[in-house]
Tab-separated table of C-alpha atoms in Angstrom:
chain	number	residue	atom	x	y	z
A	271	UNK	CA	-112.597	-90.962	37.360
A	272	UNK	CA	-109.074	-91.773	38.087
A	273	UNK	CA	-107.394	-90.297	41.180
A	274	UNK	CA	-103.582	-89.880	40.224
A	275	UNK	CA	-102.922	-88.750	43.333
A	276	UNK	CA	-103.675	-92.455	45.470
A	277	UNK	CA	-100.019	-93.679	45.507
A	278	UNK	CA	-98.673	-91.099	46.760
A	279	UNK	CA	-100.858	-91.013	50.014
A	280	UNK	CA	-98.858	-91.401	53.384
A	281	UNK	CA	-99.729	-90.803	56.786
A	282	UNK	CA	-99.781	-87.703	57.702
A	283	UNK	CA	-96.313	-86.236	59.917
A	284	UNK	CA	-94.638	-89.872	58.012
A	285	UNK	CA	-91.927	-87.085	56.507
A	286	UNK	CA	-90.979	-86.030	59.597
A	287	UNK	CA	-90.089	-89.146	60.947
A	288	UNK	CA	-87.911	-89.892	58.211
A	289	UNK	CA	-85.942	-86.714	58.064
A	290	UNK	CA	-85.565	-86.809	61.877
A	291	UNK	CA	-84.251	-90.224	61.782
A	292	UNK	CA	-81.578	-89.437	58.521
A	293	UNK	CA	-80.679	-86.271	60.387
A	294	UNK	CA	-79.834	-88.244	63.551
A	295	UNK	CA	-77.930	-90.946	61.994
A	296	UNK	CA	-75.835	-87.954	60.264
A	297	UNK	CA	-75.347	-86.595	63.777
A	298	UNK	CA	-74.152	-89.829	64.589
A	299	UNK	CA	-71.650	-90.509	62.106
A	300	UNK	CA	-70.159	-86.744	62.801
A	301	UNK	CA	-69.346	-87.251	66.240
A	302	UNK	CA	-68.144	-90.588	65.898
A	303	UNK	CA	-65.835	-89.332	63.221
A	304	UNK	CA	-65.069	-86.221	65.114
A	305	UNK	CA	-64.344	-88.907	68.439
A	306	UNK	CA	-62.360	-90.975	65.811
A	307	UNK	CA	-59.799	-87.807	64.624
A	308	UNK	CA	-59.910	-86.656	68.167
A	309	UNK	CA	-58.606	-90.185	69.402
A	310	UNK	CA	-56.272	-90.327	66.803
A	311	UNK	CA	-55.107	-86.375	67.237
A	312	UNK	CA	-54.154	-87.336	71.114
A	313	UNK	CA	-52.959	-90.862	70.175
A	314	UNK	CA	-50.242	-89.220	68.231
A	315	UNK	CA	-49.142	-86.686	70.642
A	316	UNK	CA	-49.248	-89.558	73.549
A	317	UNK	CA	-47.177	-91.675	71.239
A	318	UNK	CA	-44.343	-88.699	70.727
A	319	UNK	CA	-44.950	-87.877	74.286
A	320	UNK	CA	-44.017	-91.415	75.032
A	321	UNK	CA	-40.518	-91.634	72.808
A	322	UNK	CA	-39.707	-88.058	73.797
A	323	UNK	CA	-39.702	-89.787	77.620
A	324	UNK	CA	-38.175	-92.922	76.405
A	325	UNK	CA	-34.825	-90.839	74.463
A	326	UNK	CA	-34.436	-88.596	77.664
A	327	UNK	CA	-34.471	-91.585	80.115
A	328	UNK	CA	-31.663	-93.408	77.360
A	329	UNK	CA	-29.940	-90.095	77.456
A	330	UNK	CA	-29.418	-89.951	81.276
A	331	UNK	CA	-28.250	-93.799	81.031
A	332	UNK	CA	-25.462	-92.948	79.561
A	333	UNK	CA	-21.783	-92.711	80.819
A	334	UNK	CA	-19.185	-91.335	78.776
A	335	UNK	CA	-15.772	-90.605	81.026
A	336	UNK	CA	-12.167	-89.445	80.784
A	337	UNK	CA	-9.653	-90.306	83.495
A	338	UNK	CA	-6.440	-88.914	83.892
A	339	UNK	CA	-4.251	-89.042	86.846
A	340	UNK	CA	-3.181	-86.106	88.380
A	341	UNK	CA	-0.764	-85.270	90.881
A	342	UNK	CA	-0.257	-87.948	93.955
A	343	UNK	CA	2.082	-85.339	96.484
A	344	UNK	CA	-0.750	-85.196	98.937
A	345	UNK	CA	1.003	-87.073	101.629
A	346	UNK	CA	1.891	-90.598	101.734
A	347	UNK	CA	4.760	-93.142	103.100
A	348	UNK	CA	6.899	-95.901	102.002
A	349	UNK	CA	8.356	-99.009	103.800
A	350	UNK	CA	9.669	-101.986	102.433
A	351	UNK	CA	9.717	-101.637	98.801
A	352	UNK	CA	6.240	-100.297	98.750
A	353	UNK	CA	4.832	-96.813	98.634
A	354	UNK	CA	1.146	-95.266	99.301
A	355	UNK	CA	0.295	-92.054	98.206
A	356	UNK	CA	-2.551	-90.150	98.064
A	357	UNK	CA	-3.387	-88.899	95.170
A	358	UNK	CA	-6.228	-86.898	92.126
A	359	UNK	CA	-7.904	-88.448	89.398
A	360	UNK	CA	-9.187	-85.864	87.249
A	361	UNK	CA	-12.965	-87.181	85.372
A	362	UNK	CA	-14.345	-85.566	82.687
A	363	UNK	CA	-17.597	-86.290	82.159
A	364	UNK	CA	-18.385	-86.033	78.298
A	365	UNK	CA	-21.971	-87.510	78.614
A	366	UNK	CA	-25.179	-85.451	77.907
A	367	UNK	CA	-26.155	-85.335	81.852
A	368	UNK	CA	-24.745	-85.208	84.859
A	369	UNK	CA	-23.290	-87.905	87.195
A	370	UNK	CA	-22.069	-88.667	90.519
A	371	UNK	CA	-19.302	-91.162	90.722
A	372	UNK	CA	-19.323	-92.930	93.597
A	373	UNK	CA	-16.303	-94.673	93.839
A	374	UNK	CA	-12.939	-95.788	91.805
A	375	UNK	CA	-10.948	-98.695	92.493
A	376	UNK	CA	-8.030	-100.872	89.987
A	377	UNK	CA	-6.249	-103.466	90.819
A	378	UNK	CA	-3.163	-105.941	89.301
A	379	UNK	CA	-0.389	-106.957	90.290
A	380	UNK	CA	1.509	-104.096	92.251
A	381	UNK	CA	-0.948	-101.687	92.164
A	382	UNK	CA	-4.218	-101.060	94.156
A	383	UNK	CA	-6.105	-97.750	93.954
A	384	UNK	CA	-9.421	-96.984	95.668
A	385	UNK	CA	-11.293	-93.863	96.235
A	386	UNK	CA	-10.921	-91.735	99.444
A	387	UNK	CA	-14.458	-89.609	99.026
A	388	UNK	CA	-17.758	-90.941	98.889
A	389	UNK	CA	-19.402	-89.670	95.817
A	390	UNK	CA	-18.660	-86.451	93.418
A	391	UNK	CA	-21.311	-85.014	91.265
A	392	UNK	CA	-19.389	-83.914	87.547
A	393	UNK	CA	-21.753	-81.664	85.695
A	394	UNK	CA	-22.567	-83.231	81.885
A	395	UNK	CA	-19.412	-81.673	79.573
A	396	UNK	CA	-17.634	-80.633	83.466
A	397	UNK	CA	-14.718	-81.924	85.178
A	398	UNK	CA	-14.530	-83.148	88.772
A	399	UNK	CA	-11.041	-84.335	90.751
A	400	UNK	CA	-11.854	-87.531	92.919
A	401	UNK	CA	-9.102	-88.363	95.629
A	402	UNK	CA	-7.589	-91.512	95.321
A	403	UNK	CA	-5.278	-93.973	97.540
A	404	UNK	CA	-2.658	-95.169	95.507
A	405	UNK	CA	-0.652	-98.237	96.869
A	406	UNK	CA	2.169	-99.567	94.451
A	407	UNK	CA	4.901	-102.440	95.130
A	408	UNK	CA	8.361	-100.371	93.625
A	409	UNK	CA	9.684	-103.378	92.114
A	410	UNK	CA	6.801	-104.526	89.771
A	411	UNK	CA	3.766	-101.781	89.973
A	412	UNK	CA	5.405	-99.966	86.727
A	413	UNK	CA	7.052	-102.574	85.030
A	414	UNK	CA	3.852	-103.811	82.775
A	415	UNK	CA	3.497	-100.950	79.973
A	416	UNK	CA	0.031	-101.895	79.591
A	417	UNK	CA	-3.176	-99.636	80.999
A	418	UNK	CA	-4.210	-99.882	84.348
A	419	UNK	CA	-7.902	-100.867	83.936
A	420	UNK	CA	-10.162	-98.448	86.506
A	421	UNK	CA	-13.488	-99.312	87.671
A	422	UNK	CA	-15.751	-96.512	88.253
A	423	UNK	CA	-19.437	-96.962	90.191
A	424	UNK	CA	-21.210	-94.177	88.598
A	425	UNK	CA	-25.101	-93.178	89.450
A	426	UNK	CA	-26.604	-91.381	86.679
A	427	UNK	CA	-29.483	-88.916	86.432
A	428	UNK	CA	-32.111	-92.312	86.654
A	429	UNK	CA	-30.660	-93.023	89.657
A	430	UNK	CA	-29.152	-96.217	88.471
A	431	UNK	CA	-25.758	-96.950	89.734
A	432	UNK	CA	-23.876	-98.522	87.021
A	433	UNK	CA	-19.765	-100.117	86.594
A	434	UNK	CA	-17.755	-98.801	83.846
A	435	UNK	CA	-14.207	-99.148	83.020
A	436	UNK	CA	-11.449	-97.246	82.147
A	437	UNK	CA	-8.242	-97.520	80.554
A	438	UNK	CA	-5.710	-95.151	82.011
A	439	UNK	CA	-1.461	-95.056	81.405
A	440	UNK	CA	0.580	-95.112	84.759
A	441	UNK	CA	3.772	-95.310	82.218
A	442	UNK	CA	4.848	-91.696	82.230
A	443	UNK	CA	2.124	-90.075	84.418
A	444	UNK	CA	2.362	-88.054	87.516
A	445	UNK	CA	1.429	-91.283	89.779
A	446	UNK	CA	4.393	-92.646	88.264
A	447	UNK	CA	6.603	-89.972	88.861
A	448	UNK	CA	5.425	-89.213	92.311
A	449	UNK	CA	5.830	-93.243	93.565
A	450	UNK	CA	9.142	-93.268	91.893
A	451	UNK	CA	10.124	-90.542	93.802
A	452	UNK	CA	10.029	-92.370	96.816
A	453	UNK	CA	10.576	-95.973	95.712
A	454	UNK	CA	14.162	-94.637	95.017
A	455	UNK	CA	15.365	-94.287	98.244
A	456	UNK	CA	14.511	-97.985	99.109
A	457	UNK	CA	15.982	-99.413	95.874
């Protein structure tokens, strides 16, 4: 008699075993994919998280200003062929955040300017006036036709204090007028 049946004999619960081990190694390779999109799902929103922080910290580096002088009949005196006035400069600040300039000061030959206040905070797109002292020599402060080059200490929103310049005409503004105003009498 041949038994068909003899190569087929295994130890009895043998099944089990192997099902329980392919089932665990399938529960193994799901949660180390799901760990895998997981890592990769909060990888990608750390990552935009990161360069959302990095473009609003370049944002609030920047400086973008206007100056324009404004009116200098706030007092002042002349002797000896030299006046000193007191003065606005009007800033507009046309960066995207606000700043506080902290001081203004210019300087060539005949003319010296340098800030009266301490600081002024200008709102991002506002306008702030900073009072100036304006100093100029009546025979040569208005006789170059070229800018007057204005340095401005500026802190921005990262707290970083930072030098900028600025071109600004005294030919024709109202410094100009004002100091000639009283440079005449001593001419």
């Amino acid at each position: 008699m041949i038994d068909l049946d003899d190569q087929n004999r295994q130890p009895a619960g043998s099944g089990t075993a192997t099902s329980d081990r392919l089932m665990a190694r399938r529960k193994m390779t799901l949660r180390l994919v799901a760990a895998f999109v997981v890592g990769v799902v909060l990888g990608g929103f750390g990552v935009s998280q990161l360069r959302d922080s990095r473009d609003q910290r370049e944002r609030n580096a920047v400086v973008a200003l206007v100056a324009v002088p404004r009116s200098a009949n706030f007092g002042g005196s002349s002797s000896q062929g030299s006046v000193q006035l007191s003065g606005q400069l009007m800033l507009i600040n046309a960066g995207p955040a606000p700043i506080t300039v902290r001081g203004v000061t210019a300087e060539r030959p005949g003319v010296v300017i340098h800030s009266i206040e301490r600081s002024r905070v200008i709102p991002a797109g506002g306008t702030g006036q900073v009072m100036v002292e304006l100093r100029f020599v009546c025979s040569i402060a208005f006789r170059l036709l070229e800018p007057l080059s204005l340095r401005l200490s500026v802190q921005t929103e990262d707290e970083q204090v930072r030098e900028v310049t600025y071109p600004v005409d005294l030919f024709g503004s109202d410094w100009q007028r004002d100091a000639l105003g009283m440079c005449e009498p001593h001419a």
